[in-house]
Amino acid sequence: MNDCIFCKIIDGSIPSYKIYEDEHVYAFLDIACDAVGHTLVIPKQHCINVLDCPKEYLDAVIEAVQKISRHYVEQCGFEGVNVLNSSGSAAQQEVFHLHFHIYPRKKGDGIDLPVRTKKDMDLGKVQQSLKMF
């Protein structure tokens, strides 16, 4: 889709901090810089949300969310994750390409969801510590 920011990230016309990629899924750091490791997981096929996503892609996205979440806990020192999705404008969906947010968590990290504050961080360094390729 020509005007979809996430489709442009998938096709490489907008740069991103890739964490994971497979045939159906692309995952990258959220540029909001609101929490270390805040990751977006999206299908490579454009769909608006969970309501219109083909099963093959939705299954692949959920499997990737689990794989990335396990990686963050088992290899990156996090103690848990929050996984969030908003489907539809009434649910506060802002980018109309299906996506799941992964917030890696540590006890006492001071994150209250939804996150609304920016933190000063180098996304390149965060990417290097979290990527799966």
Short mmCIF file of C-alpha atoms in Angstrom, two decimals:
data_model
loop_
_atom_site.label_atom_id
_atom_site.label_comp_id
_atom_site.label_asym_id
_atom_site.label_seq_id
_atom_site.Cartn_x
_atom_site.Cartn_y
_atom_site.Cartn_z
CA MET A 1 0.00 0.00 0.00
CA ASN A 2 1.61 3.26 -1.16
CA ASP A 3 0.70 5.53 1.76
CA CYS A 4 1.19 3.04 4.61
CA ILE A 5 4.24 3.86 6.74
CA PHE A 6 4.66 0.22 7.80
CA CYS A 7 4.53 -1.00 4.18
CA LYS A 8 7.27 1.53 3.41
CA ILE A 9 9.34 0.14 6.29
CA ILE A 10 8.86 -3.40 4.94
CA ASP A 11 9.93 -2.41 1.40
CA GLY A 12 12.94 -0.49 2.76
CA SER A 13 11.92 2.97 1.57
CA ILE A 14 11.81 4.08 5.23
CA PRO A 15 14.69 2.88 7.44
CA SER A 16 14.07 0.91 10.61
CA TYR A 17 15.88 -0.82 13.45
CA LYS A 18 15.09 -4.41 12.50
CA ILE A 19 14.94 -6.96 15.29
CA TYR A 20 13.51 -9.97 13.44
CA GLU A 21 12.29 -10.96 9.98
CA ASP A 22 10.93 -14.05 8.29
CA GLU A 23 8.81 -14.81 5.23
CA HIS A 24 5.60 -13.33 6.70
CA VAL A 25 6.71 -11.01 9.51
CA TYR A 26 8.88 -7.97 10.13
CA ALA A 27 9.73 -6.69 13.63
CA PHE A 28 11.49 -3.45 14.48
CA LEU A 29 12.07 -0.97 17.30
CA ASP A 30 9.44 1.72 17.79
CA ILE A 31 11.02 5.13 17.15
CA ALA A 32 8.94 6.63 19.99
CA CYS A 33 11.88 5.77 22.30
CA ASP A 34 9.45 5.41 25.20
CA ALA A 35 10.80 2.13 26.62
CA VAL A 36 13.98 0.15 25.96
CA GLY A 37 13.19 -2.61 23.50
CA HIS A 38 9.68 -1.39 22.56
CA THR A 39 9.17 -3.52 19.46
CA LEU A 40 6.52 -3.52 16.74
CA VAL A 41 5.68 -6.82 15.04
CA ILE A 42 3.85 -6.56 11.71
CA PRO A 43 2.75 -8.82 8.86
CA LYS A 44 4.51 -8.26 5.55
CA GLN A 45 1.13 -8.32 3.82
CA HIS A 46 -0.86 -5.14 4.34
CA CYS A 47 -3.94 -5.63 6.47
CA ILE A 48 -5.62 -3.12 8.70
CA ASN A 49 -5.95 -5.05 11.97
CA VAL A 50 -6.78 -8.44 13.49
CA LEU A 51 -10.25 -8.26 11.95
CA ASP A 52 -9.10 -8.48 8.33
CA CYS A 53 -5.72 -10.22 8.56
CA PRO A 54 -5.52 -13.54 6.70
CA LYS A 55 -5.06 -16.45 9.12
CA GLU A 56 -1.69 -17.43 7.66
CA TYR A 57 -0.26 -13.99 8.44
CA LEU A 58 -1.98 -13.58 11.80
CA ASP A 59 -0.66 -16.97 12.92
CA ALA A 60 2.85 -16.00 11.78
CA VAL A 61 2.68 -12.66 13.60
CA ILE A 62 1.57 -14.26 16.87
CA GLU A 63 4.29 -16.93 16.57
CA ALA A 64 6.87 -14.16 16.02
CA VAL A 65 5.55 -12.21 19.02
CA GLN A 66 6.10 -15.29 21.16
CA LYS A 67 9.54 -16.00 19.68
CA ILE A 68 10.74 -12.41 20.17
CA SER A 69 9.27 -12.24 23.68
CA ARG A 70 11.04 -15.46 24.67
CA HIS A 71 14.28 -14.11 23.21
CA TYR A 72 14.00 -10.93 25.28
CA VAL A 73 13.40 -12.88 28.49
CA GLU A 74 15.75 -15.82 27.91
CA GLN A 75 18.68 -14.09 26.18
CA CYS A 76 18.42 -10.34 26.84
CA GLY A 77 17.87 -10.11 30.60
CA PHE A 78 14.25 -8.99 30.70
CA GLU A 79 11.86 -10.58 33.20
CA GLY A 80 8.59 -10.38 31.25
CA VAL A 81 6.77 -8.57 28.46
CA ASN A 82 3.61 -6.64 27.82
CA VAL A 83 2.02 -7.41 24.45
CA LEU A 84 -0.48 -4.87 23.19
CA ASN A 85 -2.67 -4.48 20.11
CA SER A 86 -5.28 -1.92 19.15
CA SER A 87 -7.67 -2.86 16.36
CA GLY A 88 -9.83 -0.04 15.04
CA SER A 89 -9.97 3.68 15.69
CA ALA A 90 -12.31 3.17 18.66
CA ALA A 91 -9.52 1.09 20.23
CA GLN A 92 -7.05 3.94 19.62
CA GLN A 93 -5.36 2.32 16.63
CA GLU A 94 -3.28 5.05 15.00
CA VAL A 95 -1.40 3.26 12.22
CA PHE A 96 -3.81 1.22 10.14
CA HIS A 97 -1.52 -1.72 9.42
CA LEU A 98 -1.84 -4.59 11.89
CA HIS A 99 0.83 -4.41 14.57
CA PHE A 100 1.55 -5.77 18.01
CA HIS A 101 3.65 -3.88 20.54
CA ILE A 102 6.09 -5.82 22.70
CA TYR A 103 7.29 -3.97 25.81
CA PRO A 104 10.14 -5.93 27.44
CA ARG A 105 9.90 -5.48 31.22
CA LYS A 106 12.01 -5.65 34.35
CA LYS A 107 10.71 -5.35 37.91
CA GLY A 108 10.82 -1.74 39.03
CA ASP A 109 11.42 -0.38 35.52
CA GLY A 110 8.99 2.46 36.19
CA ILE A 111 6.98 1.88 33.02
CA ASP A 112 3.27 2.52 33.31
CA LEU A 113 1.24 1.50 30.31
CA PRO A 114 0.27 3.05 28.08
CA VAL A 115 3.71 4.63 27.81
CA ARG A 116 3.60 8.32 26.99
CA THR A 117 7.08 9.60 27.82
CA LYS A 118 10.19 9.68 25.66
CA LYS A 119 13.53 8.48 26.92
CA ASP A 120 16.94 9.44 25.56
CA MET A 121 18.37 6.33 23.90
CA ASP A 122 20.46 5.19 20.97
CA LEU A 123 18.22 2.89 18.93
CA GLY A 124 21.24 1.47 17.09
CA LYS A 125 22.75 0.24 20.37
CA VAL A 126 19.39 -1.14 21.50
CA GLN A 127 19.03 -2.92 18.15
CA GLN A 128 22.48 -4.50 18.49
CA SER A 129 21.61 -5.86 21.93
CA LEU A 130 18.23 -7.30 20.89
CA LYS A 131 18.31 -8.30 17.19
CA MET A 132 17.74 -11.88 16.11
CA PHE A 133 19.65 -11.99 12.80
#
